[in-house]
Coordinates of C-alpha atoms in Angstrom, one line a residue:
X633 CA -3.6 -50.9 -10.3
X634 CA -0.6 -48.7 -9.6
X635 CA -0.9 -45.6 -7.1
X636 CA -0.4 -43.6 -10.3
X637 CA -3.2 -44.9 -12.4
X638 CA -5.6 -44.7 -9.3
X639 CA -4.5 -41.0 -9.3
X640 CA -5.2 -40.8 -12.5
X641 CA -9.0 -42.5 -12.5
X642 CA -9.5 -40.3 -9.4
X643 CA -8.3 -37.0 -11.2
X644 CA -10.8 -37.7 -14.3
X645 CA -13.4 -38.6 -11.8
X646 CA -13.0 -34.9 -10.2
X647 CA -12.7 -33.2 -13.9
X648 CA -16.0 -34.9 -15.2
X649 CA -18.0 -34.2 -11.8
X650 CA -16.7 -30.3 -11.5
X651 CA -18.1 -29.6 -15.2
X652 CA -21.2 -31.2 -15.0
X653 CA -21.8 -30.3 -11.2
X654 CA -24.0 -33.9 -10.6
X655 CA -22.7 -33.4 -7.2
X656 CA -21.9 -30.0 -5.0
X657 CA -18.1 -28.6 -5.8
X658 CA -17.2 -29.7 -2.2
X659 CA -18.6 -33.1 -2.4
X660 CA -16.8 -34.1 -5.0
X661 CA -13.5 -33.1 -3.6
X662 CA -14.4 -34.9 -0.3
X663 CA -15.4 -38.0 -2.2
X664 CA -11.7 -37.8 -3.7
X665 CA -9.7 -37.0 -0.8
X666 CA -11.9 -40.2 1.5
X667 CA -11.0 -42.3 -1.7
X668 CA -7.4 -42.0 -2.3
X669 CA -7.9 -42.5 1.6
X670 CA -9.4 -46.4 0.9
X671 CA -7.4 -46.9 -2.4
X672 CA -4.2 -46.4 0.0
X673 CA -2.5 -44.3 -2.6
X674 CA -2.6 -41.5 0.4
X675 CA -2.6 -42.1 4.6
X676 CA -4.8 -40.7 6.3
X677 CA -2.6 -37.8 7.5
X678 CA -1.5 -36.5 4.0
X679 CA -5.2 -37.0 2.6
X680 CA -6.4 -34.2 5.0
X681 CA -3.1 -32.0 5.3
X682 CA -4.9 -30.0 3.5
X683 CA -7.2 -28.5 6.2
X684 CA -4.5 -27.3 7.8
X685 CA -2.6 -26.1 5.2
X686 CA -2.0 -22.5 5.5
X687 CA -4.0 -21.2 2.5
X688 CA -7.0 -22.5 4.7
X689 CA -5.8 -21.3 7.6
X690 CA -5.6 -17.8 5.8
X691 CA -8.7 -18.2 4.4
X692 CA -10.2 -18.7 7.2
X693 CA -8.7 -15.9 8.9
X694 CA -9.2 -13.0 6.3
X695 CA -13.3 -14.6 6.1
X696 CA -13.6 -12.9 9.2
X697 CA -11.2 -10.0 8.3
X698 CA -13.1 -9.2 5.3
X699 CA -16.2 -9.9 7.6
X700 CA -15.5 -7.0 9.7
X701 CA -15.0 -5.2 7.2
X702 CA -18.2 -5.6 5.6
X703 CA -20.2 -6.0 8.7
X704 CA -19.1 -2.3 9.8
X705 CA -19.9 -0.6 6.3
X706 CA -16.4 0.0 6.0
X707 CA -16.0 -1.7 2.5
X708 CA -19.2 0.0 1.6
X709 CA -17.5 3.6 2.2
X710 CA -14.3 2.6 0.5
X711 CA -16.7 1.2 -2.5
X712 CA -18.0 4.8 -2.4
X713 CA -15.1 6.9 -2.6
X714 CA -13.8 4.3 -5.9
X715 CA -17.1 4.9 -7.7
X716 CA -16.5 8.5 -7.3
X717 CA -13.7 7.8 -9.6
X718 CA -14.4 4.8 -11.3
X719 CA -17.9 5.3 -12.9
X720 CA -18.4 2.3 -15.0
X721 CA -18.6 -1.0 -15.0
X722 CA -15.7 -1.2 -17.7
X723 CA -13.3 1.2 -15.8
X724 CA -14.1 -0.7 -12.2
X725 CA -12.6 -3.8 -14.1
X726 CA -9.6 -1.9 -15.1
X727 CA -9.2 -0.3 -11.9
X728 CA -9.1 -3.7 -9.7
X729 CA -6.8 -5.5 -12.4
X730 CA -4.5 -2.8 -11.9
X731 CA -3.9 -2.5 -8.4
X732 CA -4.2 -5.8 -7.8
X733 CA -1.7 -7.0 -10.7
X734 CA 0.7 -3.9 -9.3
X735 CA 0.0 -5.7 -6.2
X736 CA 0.7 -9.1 -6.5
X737 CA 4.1 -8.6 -8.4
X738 CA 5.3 -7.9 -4.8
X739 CA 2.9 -9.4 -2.1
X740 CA 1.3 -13.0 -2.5
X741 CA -1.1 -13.5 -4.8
X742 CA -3.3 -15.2 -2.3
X743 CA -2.4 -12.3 0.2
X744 CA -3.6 -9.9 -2.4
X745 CA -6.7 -11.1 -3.4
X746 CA -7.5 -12.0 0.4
X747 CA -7.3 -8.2 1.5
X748 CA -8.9 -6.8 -1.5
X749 CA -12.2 -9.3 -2.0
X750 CA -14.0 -7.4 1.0
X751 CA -13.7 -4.2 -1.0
X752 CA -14.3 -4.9 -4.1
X753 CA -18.1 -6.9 -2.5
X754 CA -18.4 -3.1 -1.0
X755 CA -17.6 -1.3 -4.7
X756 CA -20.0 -3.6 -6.3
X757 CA -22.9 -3.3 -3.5
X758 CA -22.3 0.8 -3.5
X759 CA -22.0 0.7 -8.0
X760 CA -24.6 -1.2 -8.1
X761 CA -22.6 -3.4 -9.9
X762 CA -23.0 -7.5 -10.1
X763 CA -19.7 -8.5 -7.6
X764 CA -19.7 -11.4 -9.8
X765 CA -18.4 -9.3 -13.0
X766 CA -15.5 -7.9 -10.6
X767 CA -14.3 -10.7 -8.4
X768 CA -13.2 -13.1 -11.5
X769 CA -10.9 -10.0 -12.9
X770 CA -9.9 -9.2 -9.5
X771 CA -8.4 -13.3 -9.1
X772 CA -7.3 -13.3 -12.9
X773 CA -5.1 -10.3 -11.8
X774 CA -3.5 -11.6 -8.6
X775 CA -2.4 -14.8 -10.7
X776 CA -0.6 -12.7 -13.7
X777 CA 0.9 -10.2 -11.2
X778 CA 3.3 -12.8 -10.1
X779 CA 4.9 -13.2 -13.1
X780 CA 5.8 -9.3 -12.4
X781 CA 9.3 -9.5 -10.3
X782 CA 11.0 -12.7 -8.3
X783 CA 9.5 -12.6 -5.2
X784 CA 5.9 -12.8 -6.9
X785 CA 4.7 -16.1 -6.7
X786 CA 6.6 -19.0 -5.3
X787 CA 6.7 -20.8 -8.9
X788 CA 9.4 -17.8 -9.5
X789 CA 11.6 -18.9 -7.0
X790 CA 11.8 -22.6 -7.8
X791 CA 12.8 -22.1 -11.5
X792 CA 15.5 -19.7 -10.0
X793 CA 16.8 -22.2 -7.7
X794 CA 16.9 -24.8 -10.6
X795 CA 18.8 -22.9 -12.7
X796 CA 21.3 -21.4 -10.2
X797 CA 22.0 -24.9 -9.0
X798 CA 22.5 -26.4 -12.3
X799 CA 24.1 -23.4 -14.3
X800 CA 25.2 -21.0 -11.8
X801 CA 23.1 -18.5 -13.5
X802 CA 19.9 -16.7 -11.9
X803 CA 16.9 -14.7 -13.5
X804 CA 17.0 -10.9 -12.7
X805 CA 14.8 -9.5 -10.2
X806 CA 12.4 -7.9 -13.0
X807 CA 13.1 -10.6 -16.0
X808 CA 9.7 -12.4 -15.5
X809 CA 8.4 -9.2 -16.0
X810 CA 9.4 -9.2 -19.8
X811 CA 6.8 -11.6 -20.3
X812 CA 4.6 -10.9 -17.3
X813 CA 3.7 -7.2 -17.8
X814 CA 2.7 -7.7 -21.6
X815 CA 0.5 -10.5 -20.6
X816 CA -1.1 -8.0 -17.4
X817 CA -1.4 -5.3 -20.1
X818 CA -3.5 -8.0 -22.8
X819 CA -5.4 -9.3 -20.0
X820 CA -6.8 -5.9 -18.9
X821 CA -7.2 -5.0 -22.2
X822 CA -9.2 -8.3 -23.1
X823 CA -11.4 -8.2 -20.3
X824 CA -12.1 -4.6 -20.7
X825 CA -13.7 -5.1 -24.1
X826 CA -14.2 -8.5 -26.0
X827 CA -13.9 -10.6 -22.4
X828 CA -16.0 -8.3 -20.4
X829 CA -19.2 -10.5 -22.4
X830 CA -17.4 -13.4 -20.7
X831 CA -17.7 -12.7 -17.4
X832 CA -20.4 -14.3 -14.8
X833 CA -23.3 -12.2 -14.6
X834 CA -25.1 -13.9 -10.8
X835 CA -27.4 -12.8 -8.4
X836 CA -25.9 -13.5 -5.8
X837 CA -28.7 -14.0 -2.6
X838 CA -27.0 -13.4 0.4
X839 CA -29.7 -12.4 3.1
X840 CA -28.9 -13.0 6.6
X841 CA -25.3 -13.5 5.2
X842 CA -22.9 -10.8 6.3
X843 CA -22.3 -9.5 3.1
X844 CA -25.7 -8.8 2.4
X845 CA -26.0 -5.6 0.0
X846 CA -29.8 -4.7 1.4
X847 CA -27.9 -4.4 5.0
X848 CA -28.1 -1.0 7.1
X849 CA -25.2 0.8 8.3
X850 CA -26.2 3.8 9.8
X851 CA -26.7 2.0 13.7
X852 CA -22.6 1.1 13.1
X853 CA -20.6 3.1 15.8
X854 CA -17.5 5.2 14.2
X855 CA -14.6 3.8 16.1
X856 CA -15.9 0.1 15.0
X857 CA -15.9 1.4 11.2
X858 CA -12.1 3.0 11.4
X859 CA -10.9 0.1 13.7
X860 CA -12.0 -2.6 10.8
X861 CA -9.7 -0.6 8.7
X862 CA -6.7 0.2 10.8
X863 CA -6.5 -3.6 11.4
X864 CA -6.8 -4.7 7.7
X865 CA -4.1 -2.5 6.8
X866 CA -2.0 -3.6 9.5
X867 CA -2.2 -6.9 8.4
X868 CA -1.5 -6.1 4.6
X869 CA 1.8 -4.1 6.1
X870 CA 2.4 -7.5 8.0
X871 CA 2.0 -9.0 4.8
X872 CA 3.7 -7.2 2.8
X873 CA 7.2 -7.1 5.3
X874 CA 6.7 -10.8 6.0
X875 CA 10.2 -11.9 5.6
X876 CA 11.3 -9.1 7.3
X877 CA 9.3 -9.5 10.5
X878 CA 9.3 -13.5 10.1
X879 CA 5.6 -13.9 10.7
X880 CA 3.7 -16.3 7.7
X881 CA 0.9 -14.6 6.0
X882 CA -1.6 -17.2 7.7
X883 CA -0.4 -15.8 11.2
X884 CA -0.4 -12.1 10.3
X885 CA -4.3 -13.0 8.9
X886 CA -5.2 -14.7 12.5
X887 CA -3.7 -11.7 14.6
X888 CA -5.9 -9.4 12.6
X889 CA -8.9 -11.6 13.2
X890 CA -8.3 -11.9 16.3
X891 CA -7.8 -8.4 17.3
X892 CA -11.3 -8.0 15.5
X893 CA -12.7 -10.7 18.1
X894 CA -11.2 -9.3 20.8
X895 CA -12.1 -5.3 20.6
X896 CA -15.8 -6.4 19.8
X897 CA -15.8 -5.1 16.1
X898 CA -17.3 -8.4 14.8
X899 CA -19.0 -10.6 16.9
X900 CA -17.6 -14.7 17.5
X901 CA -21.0 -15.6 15.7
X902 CA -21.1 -13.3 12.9
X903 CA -16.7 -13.9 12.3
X904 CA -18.2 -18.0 12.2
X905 CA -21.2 -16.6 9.7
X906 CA -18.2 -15.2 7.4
X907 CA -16.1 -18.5 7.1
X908 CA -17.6 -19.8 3.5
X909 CA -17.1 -23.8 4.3
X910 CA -17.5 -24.6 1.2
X911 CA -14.4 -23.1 0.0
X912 CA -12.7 -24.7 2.5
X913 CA -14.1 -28.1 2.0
X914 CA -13.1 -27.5 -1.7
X915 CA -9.9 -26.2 -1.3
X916 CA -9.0 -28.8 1.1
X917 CA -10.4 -31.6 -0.4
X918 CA -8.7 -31.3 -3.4
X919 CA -5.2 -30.5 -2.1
X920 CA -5.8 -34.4 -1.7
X921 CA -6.0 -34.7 -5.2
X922 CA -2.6 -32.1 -6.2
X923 CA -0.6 -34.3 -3.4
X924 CA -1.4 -37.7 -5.0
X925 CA -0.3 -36.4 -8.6
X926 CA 2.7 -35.4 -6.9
X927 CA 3.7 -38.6 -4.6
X928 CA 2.5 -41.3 -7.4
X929 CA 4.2 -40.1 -9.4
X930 CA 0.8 -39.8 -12.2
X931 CA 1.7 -36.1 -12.7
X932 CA 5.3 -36.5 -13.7
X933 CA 4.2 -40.1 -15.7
X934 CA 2.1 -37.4 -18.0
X935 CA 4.5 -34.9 -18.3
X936 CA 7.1 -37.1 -19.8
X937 CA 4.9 -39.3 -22.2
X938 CA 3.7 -36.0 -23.4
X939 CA 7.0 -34.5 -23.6
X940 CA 8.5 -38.1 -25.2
X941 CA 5.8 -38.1 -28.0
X942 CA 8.2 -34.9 -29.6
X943 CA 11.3 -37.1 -30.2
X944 CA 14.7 -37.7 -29.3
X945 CA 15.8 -34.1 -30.8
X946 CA 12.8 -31.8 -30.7
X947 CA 12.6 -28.1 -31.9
X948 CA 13.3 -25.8 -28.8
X949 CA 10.0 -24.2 -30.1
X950 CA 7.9 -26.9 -30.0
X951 CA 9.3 -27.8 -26.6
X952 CA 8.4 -24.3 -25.3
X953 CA 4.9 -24.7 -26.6
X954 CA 4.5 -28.2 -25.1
X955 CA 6.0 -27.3 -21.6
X956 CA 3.6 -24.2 -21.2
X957 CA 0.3 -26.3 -22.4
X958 CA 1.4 -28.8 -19.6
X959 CA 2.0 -26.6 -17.2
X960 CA -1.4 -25.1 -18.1
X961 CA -3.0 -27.9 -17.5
X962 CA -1.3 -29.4 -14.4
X963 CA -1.3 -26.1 -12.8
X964 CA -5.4 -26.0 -12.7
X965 CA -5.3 -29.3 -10.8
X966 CA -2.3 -28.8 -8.8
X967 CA -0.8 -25.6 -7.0
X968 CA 1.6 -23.9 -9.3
X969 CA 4.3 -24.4 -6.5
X970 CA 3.9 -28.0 -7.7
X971 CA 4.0 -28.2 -10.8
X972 CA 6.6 -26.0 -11.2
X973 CA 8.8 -28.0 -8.9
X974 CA 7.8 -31.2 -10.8
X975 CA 8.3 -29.1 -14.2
X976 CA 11.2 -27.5 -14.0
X977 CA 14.2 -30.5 -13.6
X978 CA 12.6 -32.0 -16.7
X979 CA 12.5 -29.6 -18.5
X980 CA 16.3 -28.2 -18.1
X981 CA 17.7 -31.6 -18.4
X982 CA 15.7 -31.7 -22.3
X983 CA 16.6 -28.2 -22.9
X984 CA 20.2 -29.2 -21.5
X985 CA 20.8 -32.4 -24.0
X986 CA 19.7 -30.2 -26.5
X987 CA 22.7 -28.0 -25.8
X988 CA 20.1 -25.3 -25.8
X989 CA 20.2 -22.3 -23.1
X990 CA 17.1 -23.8 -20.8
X991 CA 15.9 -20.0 -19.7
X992 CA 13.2 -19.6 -22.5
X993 CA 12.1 -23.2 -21.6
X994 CA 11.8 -22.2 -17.9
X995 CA 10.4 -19.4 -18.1
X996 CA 7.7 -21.1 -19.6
X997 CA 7.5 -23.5 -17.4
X998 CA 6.9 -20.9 -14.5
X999 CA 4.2 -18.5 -16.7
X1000 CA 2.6 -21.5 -17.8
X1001 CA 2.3 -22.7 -14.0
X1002 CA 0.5 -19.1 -13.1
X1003 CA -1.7 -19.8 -15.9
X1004 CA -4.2 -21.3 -13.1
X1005 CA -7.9 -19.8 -14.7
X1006 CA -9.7 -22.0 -15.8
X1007 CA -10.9 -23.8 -12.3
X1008 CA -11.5 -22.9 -9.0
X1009 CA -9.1 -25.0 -7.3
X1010 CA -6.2 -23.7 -9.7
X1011 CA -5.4 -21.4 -7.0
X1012 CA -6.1 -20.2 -3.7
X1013 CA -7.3 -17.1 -4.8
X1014 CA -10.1 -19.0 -7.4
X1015 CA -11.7 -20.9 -4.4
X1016 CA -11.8 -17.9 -2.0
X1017 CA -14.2 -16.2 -4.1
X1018 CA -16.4 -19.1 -5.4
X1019 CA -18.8 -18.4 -2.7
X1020 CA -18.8 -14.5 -3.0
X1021 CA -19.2 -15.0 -6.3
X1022 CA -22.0 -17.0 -6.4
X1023 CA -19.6 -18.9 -9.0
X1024 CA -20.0 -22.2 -10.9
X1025 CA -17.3 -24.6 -12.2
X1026 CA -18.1 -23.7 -15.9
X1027 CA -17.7 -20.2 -15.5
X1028 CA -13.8 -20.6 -14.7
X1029 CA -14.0 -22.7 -17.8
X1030 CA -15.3 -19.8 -19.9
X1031 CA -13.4 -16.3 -18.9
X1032 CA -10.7 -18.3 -18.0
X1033 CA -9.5 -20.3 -21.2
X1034 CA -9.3 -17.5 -23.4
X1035 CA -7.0 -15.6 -21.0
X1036 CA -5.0 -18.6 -20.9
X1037 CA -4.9 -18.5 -25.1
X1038 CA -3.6 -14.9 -24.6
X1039 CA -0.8 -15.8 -22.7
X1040 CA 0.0 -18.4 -24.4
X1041 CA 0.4 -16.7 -27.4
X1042 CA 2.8 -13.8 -25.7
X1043 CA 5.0 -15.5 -24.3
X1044 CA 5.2 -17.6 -27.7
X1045 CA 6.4 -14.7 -29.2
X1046 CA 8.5 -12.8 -26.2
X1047 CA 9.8 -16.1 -24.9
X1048 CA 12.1 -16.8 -28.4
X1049 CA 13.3 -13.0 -28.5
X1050 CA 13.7 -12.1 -25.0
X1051 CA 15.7 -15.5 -24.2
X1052 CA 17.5 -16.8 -27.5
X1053 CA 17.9 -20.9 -27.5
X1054 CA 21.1 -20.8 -28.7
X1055 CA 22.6 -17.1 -28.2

């Protein structure tokens, strides 16, 4: 068999095992990475390039971050002083998506989430509130924020370079946000009233855990409380100016956990305590999985007998609709940086032969790649807060599907107006 069809087997395998959850999440993914190991349709290096990819490496960095900020009762007070505000469970929702979608248009998604998790644990354990009906909207949020301005998710940037090379024309700074902030506006909306019945609804047990709600904080001295803080904000300013500075997010994310080490705030055994391995074993198992789709070529081999099936001529519409359901459905499997790479050549040369203007088509190419709900390996974000949300594979499935039907559907509509086919 070729590389591509052992990708392929592989890929099902991971699909079929993830919904039914025979096996643990993590499992599965390790079975997957060790056997495109054996099948040689990866070496041994690329198979596990994903544990030191620097989405892990940040992950494991703001575990201990958002440990210290737990294990202090910081996030508790900050969860406090938002419930003050934010009384119910509805309007906590709508808060989150807010500041995080504001957010993410402008800092990484993964960034985004990373700093906020640890405060929205503390809202829900000081609400009273299950985390695991805020922590979904919270991701959900981070992933359509970047289809708010240019610099908001990598996906952004590749389409621009595609099209610049090709046409010598660029996107504007704020044009993804033409169809990004209508789809932000229906995904608050949706989740605030028909979705919020979607949303998980676990206990989630964490005694002896450091985020466990039953904890007391009184014994916590001050300066460990405001020193949590005053190094999570520095690192979401190092964040936030990290072209400027020319430090990667994984690095700014280490410096704050190590500072954390190193005054004493959080102990070396409770920072260990607050890495979640099975999000990293998850994560970095199936980055395995996103890189084989990619070499083989098995992700591209779908992608044009898909696009193939519509004809020599098709209707610019019908392409649009067809690139964004792939893109959907690559990007839950692979990063969105992928498939928009893989996407976005293809889809200009069609658009291109068509003598059509390929922005419409690319644009939903890159909103289709965001479109990463419906798994927890769709993006960084998902996995970090499998764990914390006491999360299962099918829940993904079920608040994130219909979210990805609502942007589908806007962008239907915007995409033709905003960026006529042949204007």
């Amino acid at each position: 068999m070729s590389p591509a069809v052992i990708t392929l087997l592989f890929l099902a395998f991971a699909i079929i095992m993830f919904v039914t959850e025979v096996i643990p999440l993590g499992l599965t993914s390790m079975i997957v990475c060790i056997g495109l190991t054996v099948t040689g349709v990866l070496d041994v290096k690329t198979a596990f390039s994903g544990f030191i990819d620097s989405n892990v490496i940040l992950f494991v960095a703001m575990f201990i971050v958002g440990g210290a900020l737990f294990e202090t009762g910081m996030a508790n007070a900050i969860g406090g002083v938002v419930t003050k505000f934010a009384r119910t469970e509805r309007s906590l929702i709508v808060a989150i998506m807010v500041i995080v979608g504001l957010m993410s248009g402008f800092l990484s998604n993964t960034g985004t989430a990373a700093i906020l998790i640890p405060v929205v644990i503390g809202i829900a354990a000081k609400s009273g509130f299950k985390r695991s009906r805020l922590l979904m909207p919270l991701v959900f949020a981070a992933a359509m924020g970047g289809n708010l301005s240019l610099i908001g998710a990598p996906g952004n940037m590749i389409a621009q370079s595609v099209l610049e090379k090709s046409l010598g024309t660029k996107f504007g700074f704020f044009e993804y946000a033409i169809a990004g902030i209508p789809i932000l506006a229906a995904g608050i909306i949706f989740y605030a009233t028909i979705g919020y019945k979607l949303l998980p609804n676990h206990d989630v047990t964490d005694e002896g855990s450091l985020f466990d709600d039953k904890k007391d904080f009184d014994h916590v001295p001050k300066w460990k409380k405001v020193l949590s803080l005053v190094i999570l904000l520095a690192t979401l300013l190092g964040m936030i100016f990290e072209d400027q500075i020319g430090i990667k997010l994984c690095i700014t994310g280490c410096i704050g956990a190590i500072l954390l080490m190193v005054t004493r705030v959080i102990s070396e055994k409770d920072a260990l305590k607050s890495i979640d391995l099975k999000t990293i074993f998850l994560f970095g198992g199936t980055l395995s999985l996103a890189s084989a789709l990619q070499k083989s070529g098995a992700g591209e081999m779908l992608a044009d007998r898909v696009i193939g099936l519509l004809g020599s001529n098709p209707s610019p519409y019908l392409l649009t609709f067809v690139v964004f359901i792939i893109c959907c459905a690559l990007t839950n499997f692979m990063s969105n940086t992928a498939t928009t790479a893989l996407m976005a050549p293809i889809c200009l040369s069609i658009a291109q032969g068509m003598g059509a203007d390929p922005k419409a088509v690319l644009m939903a190419c890159v909103i289709g790649g965001s479109c990463a709900y419906a798994t927890p390996i769709g993006m960084p974000a998902n996995t970090m807060v499998l764990g914390a949300g006491g999360y299962r594979f099918n829940d993904y499935v079920k608040a994130g599907l219909p979210l990805i039907a609502i942007a589908t559907v806007v962008s239907m509509i915007i995409l033709p107006i905003a960026f006529p086919f042949f204007p």
